[in-house]
Amino acid sequence: PIPFPGRGDMSGILLVHPDDDMVVGLTNLEAGETVSVADESIQLRGFVEAKHKFARRSVKRGERLKMYGIVVAEAMRDIEVGDPLTTANVKHATTEVTSIERTSTWQAPDVSAWQEKSFLGYHRPDGRVGTRNHWIVVPLVFCQNRNVEVLKESLHEALEYARPHRFRARTQQLIAAYRSGDSAATLRETTFESTDTTVPPARLFPQVDGIKFLTHDGGCGGLYQDAQALCGLIAGYINNPNVAGATVLSLGCQKSQIATLEEELQRRNPQFSKPLYILEQQQEGTEDALLDKALRYTFAGIAEAGKLEREPAELRHLSLGVECGGSDGFSGISANPAIGHCSDLLVALGGTVILSEFPELAGCEADLSSRCATPELGERFLKIMREYEARAVRDGGGFDQNPSPGNVRDGLITDAIKSAGAAKKGGTSPVMDVLDYPEPATRPGLALLCTPGGDVESTTAKAGAGANVQVFSTGLGTPTGNAISPVLKTSTNSQLAEKMPDIIDIDSGKIVVGEDTIQSVGARMLDLIIDTASGEYQTKAERLGQDDFIPWKRGITF
């Protein structure tokens, strides 16, 4: 078990909602211990590890249990008051939504502290504003991955965008030790000399934040629908305000055709005017001819992008993707609600928030559909959710298989428990749009975007939908980032923030121990988003060079 601080004056437990049948252990609770839950005394019938739950009432086999005020589980056998709840006695269950009861009002939070604030961004010709100024190089098909890598080798280090080679220097130290006769046992215990530098290199184009090379394994061999979706995703990346321009490499015969990419770009932005260079190997001839041209055009495009300067922009130009991954039993009571408050603040300021991961919204359909601005949006959300789950069932799975072993070990024992906490990232504002992958977010306010629950596929999709900054909660720790959209990571518990400070930007853990509030953490989160958007703060994922990019492939491969 993870050691958690002593309780002090705390009860060591949390009842999230007055209607809940599950109670969360905030610290490790011993068998036989008596705790007070809503003026009821409950004796624990087994050890409850921190982040896990125990039963507030006795339930019979087949009965359903609530957490966060909604159904999240079904009893697989009779359960007594105080029993620890595990995968051995409960399973995933939700309540089917048969009708939409719309919520008509929303109490927007006070945003007076941010009304006069702005961020320094890159203004694009279409009126949108980027938080970064990237050039991207991307293949239309996996056959071009090696050529993209050649361009990366040619440009990345020469233009000072490669990370410091501290591990290369450390490898040289190991080579020297081996040549001096050190044994394998000695090499394993080698202490490295300091090779890190705090002095950033002087770049030729300081106003270009990065050259991003987005390789993938799609574009051919699968369904035409997947090829179309890939073109839509790539078009979304090119159109993202964080991108100054792009070089696209095509083979020529693949399913993801240049014409399809151009159609998807036109669909997203009829006035698209960024520099875009599309080169096709089967037309250019030799590999040298293709790469020589790609190198010249890309370098010239980067030089043009380097002329841009950051200028003040209203906060309504922020498009925030919200994500969770490596989740734990505290995700839904600390970091995710804090992200939700931050989301509400941004929506009240006229910005956009994108909530995705549809398998991790299972069980929350009633709340989310009731918050949709129109009945049509609510019906669309339910339709996409049902079709997604039906496909999963046809393929031999289901949303109940979403929680990972790490999730389960840390208290998220059903998908519905995980979902109820994950949905908190969307705050309480009305749902203004419902998007199927890889559609773009075009309206201010909260948008629901259909993606899988996988961290990288989901963050990739949100950047493709237009997110120019993202916030990501984690309870177990993950290095996940994004190639073009800076990702701020917030820990659900302070132990993680202390253990993995190189990946965590914000500590939400003090909410759990009562030393901070959801509102104050959410407010600080918005301030850090503004600093990040202005280029004044570089996220930990950016510092690590975590340029994740995985397109979602729904179909089969032929």
Coordinates of C-alpha atoms in Angstrom, one line a residue:
P1 CA 0.0 0.0 0.0
I2 CA 1.1 3.6 -0.7
P3 CA 1.9 5.3 2.6
F4 CA -0.4 8.3 3.2
P5 CA 0.0 10.9 5.9
G6 CA -1.6 10.4 9.3
R7 CA -5.2 11.6 9.7
G8 CA -4.6 14.3 12.2
D9 CA -8.0 15.8 12.8
M10 CA -9.5 14.1 9.7
S11 CA -11.9 11.3 9.8
G12 CA -10.0 9.4 7.1
I13 CA -13.1 8.8 5.0
L14 CA -15.1 10.7 2.4
L15 CA -18.8 10.4 1.4
V16 CA -18.8 12.1 -2.0
H17 CA -22.6 12.4 -2.3
P18 CA -25.3 12.0 0.3
D19 CA -27.0 9.3 -1.7
D20 CA -23.9 7.2 -2.1
D21 CA -23.6 3.6 -1.1
M22 CA -19.8 3.7 -1.3
V23 CA -17.4 5.5 1.1
V24 CA -13.9 6.4 0.1
G25 CA -10.9 5.7 2.4
L26 CA -8.7 8.7 2.3
T27 CA -6.1 6.8 4.4
N28 CA -5.4 3.1 5.0
L29 CA -8.2 1.9 7.3
E30 CA -7.8 -1.3 9.4
A31 CA -10.3 -4.1 9.8
G32 CA -12.4 -3.7 13.0
E33 CA -11.9 0.1 13.0
T34 CA -15.1 2.2 13.5
V35 CA -15.7 5.3 11.4
S36 CA -18.5 7.8 11.3
V37 CA -20.3 8.3 8.0
A38 CA -23.0 11.0 8.0
D39 CA -23.7 10.5 11.7
E40 CA -23.7 6.7 11.3
S41 CA -21.1 4.5 13.0
I42 CA -19.7 1.8 10.7
Q43 CA -17.3 -1.0 11.8
L44 CA -15.0 -2.0 8.9
R45 CA -15.2 -5.8 8.1
G46 CA -11.8 -5.8 6.3
F47 CA -8.8 -3.7 5.5
V48 CA -9.6 -0.7 3.2
E49 CA -6.5 0.6 1.4
A50 CA -6.4 4.4 0.8
K51 CA -8.3 5.3 -2.4
H52 CA -10.6 2.2 -2.1
K53 CA -14.2 2.0 -1.0
F54 CA -16.3 0.2 1.6
A55 CA -20.1 -0.4 1.8
R56 CA -22.2 2.2 3.6
R57 CA -25.2 -0.2 3.7
S58 CA -26.1 -3.9 3.2
V59 CA -27.0 -4.9 -0.3
K60 CA -28.2 -8.1 -1.8
R61 CA -26.8 -9.8 -4.8
G62 CA -28.0 -8.1 -8.0
E63 CA -28.6 -4.7 -6.2
R64 CA -27.0 -1.6 -7.6
L65 CA -24.7 0.7 -5.7
K66 CA -24.2 4.5 -6.2
M67 CA -21.2 6.8 -6.0
Y68 CA -21.1 10.5 -7.0
G69 CA -24.9 10.2 -6.7
I70 CA -25.2 7.8 -9.7
V71 CA -25.2 4.0 -10.3
V72 CA -21.7 2.7 -10.7
A73 CA -21.8 -1.0 -9.7
E74 CA -23.8 -4.1 -9.1
A75 CA -23.3 -6.5 -6.3
M76 CA -22.2 -10.0 -7.4
R77 CA -23.0 -11.4 -3.9
D78 CA -24.5 -10.2 -0.7
I79 CA -22.5 -7.4 0.9
E80 CA -22.6 -6.3 4.5
V81 CA -22.2 -2.8 6.0
G82 CA -18.4 -2.1 6.3
D83 CA -17.3 -4.7 3.7
P84 CA -14.4 -3.5 1.5
L85 CA -15.7 -3.2 -2.1
T86 CA -13.5 -5.1 -4.7
T87 CA -13.7 -6.7 -8.1
A88 CA -14.6 -9.9 -6.2
N89 CA -18.0 -8.5 -4.9
V90 CA -19.0 -5.8 -7.4
K91 CA -19.0 -5.3 -11.2
H92 CA -19.6 -2.5 -13.6
A93 CA -23.2 -1.3 -14.0
T94 CA -25.0 1.9 -15.1
T95 CA -28.5 3.2 -15.5
E96 CA -29.8 3.3 -19.0
V97 CA -31.0 6.7 -20.1
T98 CA -34.5 6.5 -21.7
S99 CA -35.3 10.2 -21.8
I100 CA -33.5 13.5 -21.6
E101 CA -34.4 15.9 -18.8
R102 CA -32.8 19.2 -19.8
T103 CA -31.1 21.5 -17.3
S104 CA -32.2 25.0 -18.0
T105 CA -29.9 27.1 -15.8
W106 CA -26.2 27.3 -15.1
Q107 CA -24.6 29.4 -12.3
A108 CA -21.4 30.7 -13.9
P109 CA -18.5 31.3 -11.5
D110 CA -17.2 34.7 -10.7
V111 CA -14.5 35.5 -13.3
S112 CA -13.9 39.2 -12.4
A113 CA -10.3 38.4 -11.5
W114 CA -9.6 37.4 -15.1
Q115 CA -11.8 39.8 -17.0
E116 CA -8.9 42.2 -17.9
K117 CA -6.3 39.5 -18.4
S118 CA -4.9 38.4 -21.7
F119 CA -2.2 36.0 -23.0
L120 CA 0.5 36.6 -25.5
G121 CA -0.2 34.4 -28.6
Y122 CA 0.5 34.0 -32.2
H123 CA -2.4 35.6 -34.3
R124 CA -3.3 33.6 -37.4
P125 CA -4.9 35.0 -40.5
D126 CA -8.3 33.3 -39.7
G127 CA -8.6 35.2 -36.4
R128 CA -7.6 32.3 -34.1
V129 CA -4.6 32.6 -31.8
G130 CA -1.9 30.0 -31.1
T131 CA -0.2 29.4 -27.8
R132 CA 2.8 27.9 -29.7
N133 CA 4.4 28.5 -33.1
H134 CA 5.2 25.1 -34.6
W135 CA 6.1 23.7 -38.0
I136 CA 4.9 20.1 -38.5
V137 CA 6.2 17.4 -40.9
V138 CA 3.8 14.6 -41.3
P139 CA 3.3 11.6 -43.6
L140 CA 0.0 10.7 -45.2
V141 CA 1.0 7.1 -45.0
F142 CA 3.4 5.0 -42.9
C143 CA 5.5 4.3 -46.0
Q144 CA 6.9 7.8 -45.6
N145 CA 7.9 7.4 -41.9
R146 CA 11.5 6.8 -42.7
N147 CA 11.7 9.9 -44.9
V148 CA 10.2 12.0 -42.1
E149 CA 12.8 10.6 -39.8
V150 CA 15.6 11.6 -42.3
L151 CA 14.2 15.1 -42.3
K152 CA 14.2 15.1 -38.5
E153 CA 17.8 14.0 -38.4
S154 CA 18.7 16.7 -40.9
L155 CA 16.8 19.6 -39.2
H156 CA 16.2 18.9 -35.5
E157 CA 19.7 19.0 -34.1
A158 CA 21.1 21.5 -36.7
L159 CA 18.4 24.0 -35.7
E160 CA 18.8 23.4 -32.0
Y161 CA 15.4 21.7 -31.4
A162 CA 16.8 18.4 -30.1
R163 CA 16.9 17.8 -26.4
P164 CA 20.3 18.1 -24.7
H165 CA 22.1 14.8 -25.2
R166 CA 22.8 14.1 -21.5
F167 CA 22.2 10.4 -22.0
R168 CA 24.6 10.3 -25.0
A169 CA 27.2 11.9 -22.7
R170 CA 26.4 9.4 -20.0
T171 CA 26.8 6.6 -22.6
Q172 CA 30.3 7.9 -23.4
Q173 CA 31.1 7.7 -19.6
L174 CA 30.0 4.0 -19.6
I175 CA 32.1 3.3 -22.7
A176 CA 35.2 4.9 -21.0
A177 CA 34.6 2.8 -17.9
Y178 CA 34.2 -0.4 -19.9
R179 CA 37.4 0.3 -21.8
S180 CA 39.2 0.9 -18.5
G181 CA 38.2 -2.6 -17.5
D182 CA 35.1 -2.2 -15.3
S183 CA 33.0 -5.3 -14.9
A184 CA 29.3 -5.5 -15.7
A185 CA 28.5 -5.4 -11.9
T186 CA 30.6 -2.2 -11.6
L187 CA 29.0 -0.7 -14.7
R188 CA 25.5 -1.2 -13.2
E189 CA 26.5 0.8 -10.1
T190 CA 28.3 3.6 -12.1
T191 CA 27.6 7.1 -10.8
F192 CA 27.4 9.6 -13.7
E193 CA 29.2 12.8 -13.7
S194 CA 26.9 15.8 -14.2
T195 CA 26.3 16.4 -17.9
D196 CA 23.2 18.6 -17.7
T197 CA 23.2 22.2 -18.8
T198 CA 20.8 25.0 -17.8
V199 CA 21.8 27.3 -20.7
P200 CA 19.4 26.9 -23.6
P201 CA 20.9 26.9 -27.1
A202 CA 20.7 30.0 -29.3
R203 CA 18.3 29.0 -32.0
L204 CA 18.4 30.4 -35.5
F205 CA 14.6 30.9 -35.4
P206 CA 13.8 31.7 -31.7
Q207 CA 10.1 32.5 -32.5
V208 CA 9.5 29.0 -33.8
D209 CA 8.8 26.9 -30.8
G210 CA 9.4 23.6 -32.4
I211 CA 9.6 21.4 -35.6
K212 CA 7.4 18.5 -34.9
F213 CA 7.7 15.2 -36.8
L214 CA 4.5 13.1 -36.6
T215 CA 5.0 9.6 -37.7
H216 CA 2.2 7.0 -37.5
D217 CA 1.2 3.5 -38.7
G218 CA -1.9 4.5 -40.8
G219 CA -2.9 5.7 -44.2
C220 CA -3.3 2.4 -46.0
G221 CA -4.2 -1.3 -45.6
G222 CA -7.3 -0.6 -43.5
L223 CA -10.8 0.8 -44.1
Y224 CA -11.4 3.8 -46.3
Q225 CA -13.2 5.3 -43.3
D226 CA -9.9 5.1 -41.2
A227 CA -8.0 6.8 -44.1
Q228 CA -10.6 9.5 -44.2
A229 CA -10.4 10.0 -40.5
L230 CA -6.6 10.1 -40.6
C231 CA -6.8 12.9 -43.3
G232 CA -9.3 14.7 -41.1
L233 CA -7.0 14.5 -38.1
I234 CA -3.9 15.7 -40.0
A235 CA -6.0 18.5 -41.4
G236 CA -7.0 19.4 -37.9
Y237 CA -3.3 19.5 -36.9
I238 CA -2.4 21.7 -39.8
N239 CA -5.3 24.0 -39.1
N240 CA -4.6 24.1 -35.3
P241 CA -3.6 27.7 -34.4
N242 CA -0.5 26.4 -32.7
V243 CA 0.8 25.4 -36.2
A244 CA 2.4 28.0 -38.5
G245 CA 2.7 25.6 -41.5
A246 CA 3.3 22.1 -42.6
T247 CA 5.2 19.7 -44.9
V248 CA 3.3 16.6 -45.9
L249 CA 4.9 13.6 -47.4
S250 CA 2.8 11.2 -49.6
L251 CA 3.7 8.0 -51.4
G252 CA 0.9 8.3 -54.0
C253 CA -1.0 5.1 -54.1
Q254 CA -2.2 4.9 -50.5
K255 CA -5.8 5.2 -49.4
S256 CA -5.3 8.5 -47.6
Q257 CA -5.1 10.6 -50.7
I258 CA -3.9 14.2 -51.1
A259 CA -7.3 15.2 -52.4
T260 CA -8.9 13.9 -49.3
L261 CA -6.6 15.9 -47.1
E262 CA -7.3 19.0 -49.1
E263 CA -11.1 18.4 -48.8
E264 CA -10.8 18.0 -45.0
L265 CA -8.8 21.2 -44.8
Q266 CA -11.4 23.1 -46.8
R267 CA -14.1 21.7 -44.6
R268 CA -12.4 23.0 -41.5
N269 CA -11.2 26.3 -42.9
P270 CA -12.5 27.6 -46.3
Q271 CA -10.0 30.6 -45.9
F272 CA -7.0 28.4 -45.1
S273 CA -3.9 30.3 -46.0
K274 CA -1.0 28.9 -44.1
P275 CA 2.1 27.6 -46.0
L276 CA 1.5 24.0 -46.9
Y277 CA 3.9 21.9 -48.9
I278 CA 2.7 18.5 -50.1
L279 CA 5.2 16.3 -51.8
E280 CA 4.6 12.9 -53.4
Q281 CA 7.4 10.4 -53.8
Q282 CA 5.9 8.6 -56.8
Q283 CA 5.8 12.0 -58.6
E284 CA 9.1 13.4 -57.5
G285 CA 11.1 10.3 -58.5
T286 CA 14.1 9.4 -56.5
E287 CA 14.2 9.5 -52.7
D288 CA 17.0 12.2 -52.9
A289 CA 14.8 14.3 -55.2
L290 CA 11.9 14.1 -52.7
L291 CA 14.0 14.8 -49.6
D292 CA 16.0 17.6 -51.2
K293 CA 12.8 19.4 -52.2
A294 CA 11.2 18.7 -48.8
L295 CA 14.3 20.0 -47.0
R296 CA 14.4 23.2 -49.0
Y297 CA 10.7 23.9 -48.7
T298 CA 10.6 23.1 -45.0
F299 CA 13.5 25.3 -44.2
A300 CA 12.0 28.2 -46.1
G301 CA 8.7 27.7 -44.4
I302 CA 10.3 27.7 -40.9
A303 CA 12.2 30.9 -41.8
E304 CA 8.9 32.6 -42.6
A305 CA 7.3 31.3 -39.4
G306 CA 10.2 32.7 -37.5
K307 CA 9.1 36.2 -38.4
L308 CA 6.0 36.0 -36.2
E309 CA 5.8 37.7 -32.8
R310 CA 3.6 37.1 -29.8
E311 CA 0.9 39.7 -29.3
P312 CA -1.8 40.1 -26.7
A313 CA -5.0 38.0 -27.1
E314 CA -8.2 37.8 -25.2
L315 CA -8.7 34.6 -23.1
R316 CA -11.7 33.6 -25.2
H317 CA -9.1 32.5 -27.8
L318 CA -8.1 29.7 -25.5
S319 CA -9.3 26.2 -26.4
L320 CA -8.6 23.8 -23.5
G321 CA -8.5 20.0 -23.9
V322 CA -9.1 18.2 -20.6
E323 CA -7.8 14.7 -20.0
C324 CA -7.0 12.1 -17.4
G325 CA -4.7 9.1 -17.4
G326 CA -3.0 6.8 -14.9
S327 CA -6.1 7.6 -12.8
D328 CA -6.5 6.6 -9.2
G329 CA -9.2 6.6 -6.5
F330 CA -8.6 10.3 -5.8
S331 CA -8.9 11.5 -9.4
G332 CA -12.6 12.2 -9.1
I333 CA -12.3 14.0 -5.7
S334 CA -9.3 16.2 -6.2
A335 CA -7.7 16.9 -9.6
N336 CA -10.7 16.3 -11.9
P337 CA -13.1 18.5 -10.0
A338 CA -10.3 21.2 -9.9
I339 CA -10.0 20.9 -13.7
G340 CA -13.8 21.1 -13.9
H341 CA -13.8 24.4 -12.0
C342 CA -11.0 25.7 -14.2
S343 CA -13.1 24.6 -17.2
D344 CA -16.1 26.6 -15.9
L345 CA -14.0 29.7 -15.4
L346 CA -12.7 29.5 -19.0
V347 CA -16.2 28.9 -20.4
A348 CA -17.5 31.9 -18.5
L349 CA -14.7 34.0 -20.1
G350 CA -15.8 32.9 -23.6
G351 CA -13.3 30.2 -24.2
T352 CA -13.7 26.6 -25.4
V353 CA -13.3 23.3 -23.4
I354 CA -13.1 19.9 -25.0
L355 CA -14.0 16.8 -22.9
S356 CA -13.4 13.4 -24.6
E357 CA -12.8 9.8 -23.7
F358 CA -16.4 8.5 -24.3
P359 CA -15.8 5.1 -22.6
E360 CA -15.0 7.1 -19.5
L361 CA -18.3 8.9 -19.6
A362 CA -20.3 5.7 -19.3
G363 CA -22.9 6.2 -16.6
C364 CA -22.8 9.9 -16.9
E365 CA -25.1 10.1 -20.0
A366 CA -28.1 11.4 -18.0
D367 CA -26.2 14.4 -16.6
L368 CA -24.3 15.2 -19.8
S369 CA -27.3 14.9 -22.1
S370 CA -29.4 17.0 -19.8
R371 CA -26.8 19.8 -20.0
C372 CA -26.8 19.9 -23.8
A373 CA -27.9 23.2 -25.2
T374 CA -30.5 21.7 -27.5
P375 CA -32.4 18.4 -27.5
E376 CA -30.7 17.5 -30.8
L377 CA -27.3 17.7 -29.2
G378 CA -28.4 15.5 -26.4
E379 CA -29.7 12.9 -28.8
R380 CA -26.5 13.0 -30.8
F381 CA -24.4 12.4 -27.7
L382 CA -26.5 9.4 -26.7
K383 CA -26.5 8.1 -30.3
I384 CA -22.7 8.3 -30.6
M385 CA -22.2 6.7 -27.1
R386 CA -24.6 3.8 -27.9
E387 CA -23.0 3.1 -31.3
Y388 CA -19.5 3.2 -29.8
E389 CA -20.4 0.7 -27.1
A390 CA -22.3 -1.5 -29.6
R391 CA -19.1 -1.7 -31.7
A392 CA -17.1 -2.6 -28.7
V393 CA -19.5 -5.4 -27.8
R394 CA -19.5 -6.7 -31.4
D395 CA -15.7 -6.9 -31.1
G396 CA -15.9 -9.0 -28.0
G397 CA -15.4 -6.2 -25.4
G398 CA -17.4 -3.4 -23.7
F399 CA -16.9 -0.3 -21.7
D400 CA -16.6 -2.5 -18.6
Q401 CA -13.1 -3.5 -19.8
N402 CA -11.8 0.1 -19.8
P403 CA -10.2 0.3 -16.3
S404 CA -6.5 -0.7 -16.5
P405 CA -4.8 -3.0 -13.9
G406 CA -3.3 0.2 -12.3
N407 CA -6.7 1.8 -12.1
V408 CA -8.2 -1.2 -10.4
R409 CA -5.3 -1.5 -7.9
D410 CA -5.9 2.1 -6.9
G411 CA -9.6 2.0 -6.3
L412 CA -11.3 2.4 -9.7
I413 CA -12.8 -1.1 -9.7
T414 CA -15.6 -0.4 -12.3
D415 CA -15.7 1.7 -15.4
A416 CA -18.6 3.6 -14.1
I417 CA -16.7 4.6 -10.9
K418 CA -13.9 5.8 -13.2
S419 CA -16.3 7.6 -15.5
A420 CA -18.2 9.4 -12.7
G421 CA -14.9 10.9 -11.6
A422 CA -13.5 11.5 -15.1
A423 CA -16.6 13.5 -16.1
K424 CA -15.8 16.0 -13.4
K425 CA -13.2 17.5 -15.7
G426 CA -16.1 19.0 -17.8
G427 CA -17.3 21.2 -14.9
T428 CA -21.0 22.1 -14.8
S429 CA -21.5 24.4 -17.8
P430 CA -23.9 23.7 -20.7
V431 CA -22.7 21.4 -23.5
M432 CA -22.6 23.5 -26.6
D433 CA -21.4 20.9 -29.1
V434 CA -21.1 17.2 -29.6
L435 CA -18.4 16.0 -32.0
D436 CA -17.6 12.7 -33.5
Y437 CA -13.9 11.9 -34.2
P438 CA -12.1 13.7 -35.8
E439 CA -14.5 16.7 -36.0
P440 CA -13.2 20.2 -35.0
A441 CA -14.6 22.3 -32.1
T442 CA -15.9 25.5 -33.6
R443 CA -18.2 26.9 -30.9
P444 CA -17.3 28.5 -27.6
G445 CA -18.2 26.6 -24.5
L446 CA -18.0 22.9 -23.5
A447 CA -17.8 20.4 -26.3
L448 CA -18.0 16.6 -26.0
L449 CA -15.6 14.8 -28.5
C450 CA -15.9 11.1 -29.1
T451 CA -12.5 9.4 -28.6
P452 CA -11.3 6.2 -26.9
G453 CA -10.1 6.3 -23.3
G454 CA -6.4 5.8 -24.3
D455 CA -4.5 8.9 -23.1
V456 CA -2.4 9.5 -26.3
E457 CA -5.2 8.8 -28.8
S458 CA -7.4 11.2 -26.8
T459 CA -4.9 14.0 -26.4
T460 CA -4.0 13.6 -30.1
A461 CA -7.7 13.9 -31.1
K462 CA -8.2 17.0 -28.9
A463 CA -5.3 18.8 -30.6
G464 CA -6.8 17.8 -33.9
A465 CA -10.1 19.3 -32.8
G466 CA -8.3 22.6 -32.1
A467 CA -7.1 22.5 -28.5
N468 CA -4.3 25.0 -28.2
V469 CA -3.5 23.9 -24.6
Q470 CA -4.4 20.9 -22.4
V471 CA -4.7 19.9 -18.8
F472 CA -4.2 16.3 -17.8
S473 CA -4.8 14.7 -14.4
T474 CA -3.0 11.6 -13.2
G475 CA -2.9 9.7 -9.9
L476 CA -0.3 7.1 -10.8
G477 CA 2.0 9.1 -13.1
T478 CA 2.4 9.3 -16.9
P479 CA 4.8 11.3 -19.1
T480 CA 2.1 11.9 -21.8
G481 CA 2.3 15.0 -23.8
N482 CA 1.4 16.2 -27.2
A483 CA 3.4 17.3 -30.2
I484 CA 1.7 20.7 -30.8
S485 CA -0.6 21.4 -27.8
P486 CA 1.2 22.0 -24.5
V487 CA 0.0 19.6 -21.8
L488 CA 0.0 20.6 -18.1
K489 CA -0.2 17.7 -15.8
T490 CA -1.8 17.8 -12.3
S491 CA -1.4 15.1 -9.7
T492 CA -4.4 13.8 -7.7
N493 CA -2.2 13.2 -4.6
S494 CA 0.9 15.0 -3.3
Q495 CA 2.9 11.8 -2.9
L496 CA 3.0 11.5 -6.7
A497 CA 4.0 15.2 -7.2
E498 CA 6.9 14.6 -4.8
K499 CA 7.9 11.3 -6.4
M500 CA 7.7 12.4 -10.0
P501 CA 8.4 16.1 -10.1
D502 CA 9.8 15.9 -13.6
I503 CA 6.3 15.2 -15.1
I504 CA 3.9 17.0 -12.7
D505 CA 3.2 20.8 -13.1
I506 CA 0.4 21.2 -10.5
D507 CA -0.2 19.4 -7.2
S508 CA -3.9 18.9 -6.5
G509 CA -3.3 16.5 -3.7
K510 CA -3.7 19.0 -0.9
I511 CA -7.5 18.9 -1.7
V512 CA -7.6 15.3 -0.4
V513 CA -6.1 16.2 3.0
G514 CA -8.2 19.3 3.4
E515 CA -5.3 21.8 3.0
D516 CA -6.6 23.3 -0.2
T517 CA -9.9 23.6 -2.1
I518 CA -11.2 22.6 -5.5
Q519 CA -11.9 26.3 -6.3
S520 CA -8.4 27.6 -5.3
V521 CA -6.6 24.9 -7.3
G522 CA -8.8 25.5 -10.3
A523 CA -8.1 29.2 -10.2
R524 CA -4.3 28.6 -10.0
M525 CA -4.7 26.2 -12.8
L526 CA -6.2 28.9 -15.0
D527 CA -3.4 31.2 -14.1
L528 CA -0.8 28.6 -15.1
I529 CA -2.7 28.0 -18.4
I530 CA -2.4 31.7 -19.2
D531 CA 1.3 31.7 -18.4
T532 CA 1.7 28.6 -20.5
A533 CA -0.3 30.1 -23.4
S534 CA 2.0 33.2 -23.3
G535 CA 5.1 31.1 -23.5
E536 CA 6.2 32.2 -20.1
Y537 CA 5.9 28.6 -18.7
Q538 CA 7.1 25.5 -20.5
T539 CA 5.2 22.4 -19.4
K540 CA 7.1 19.4 -17.9
A541 CA 6.1 17.3 -20.9
E542 CA 7.5 19.9 -23.3
R543 CA 10.8 20.0 -21.3
L544 CA 11.0 16.2 -21.7
G545 CA 10.3 16.4 -25.4
Q546 CA 7.1 14.2 -25.0
D547 CA 5.7 14.7 -28.5
D548 CA 3.0 12.0 -28.4
F549 CA 0.9 11.4 -31.5
I550 CA -1.3 8.4 -32.1
P551 CA -4.3 8.6 -34.5
W552 CA -7.4 6.6 -33.5
K553 CA -8.0 3.6 -35.8
R554 CA -11.5 2.2 -35.5
G555 CA -11.6 -0.3 -38.2
I556 CA -10.0 -3.6 -39.2
T557 CA -6.9 -4.1 -41.4
F558 CA -7.1 -6.0 -44.6

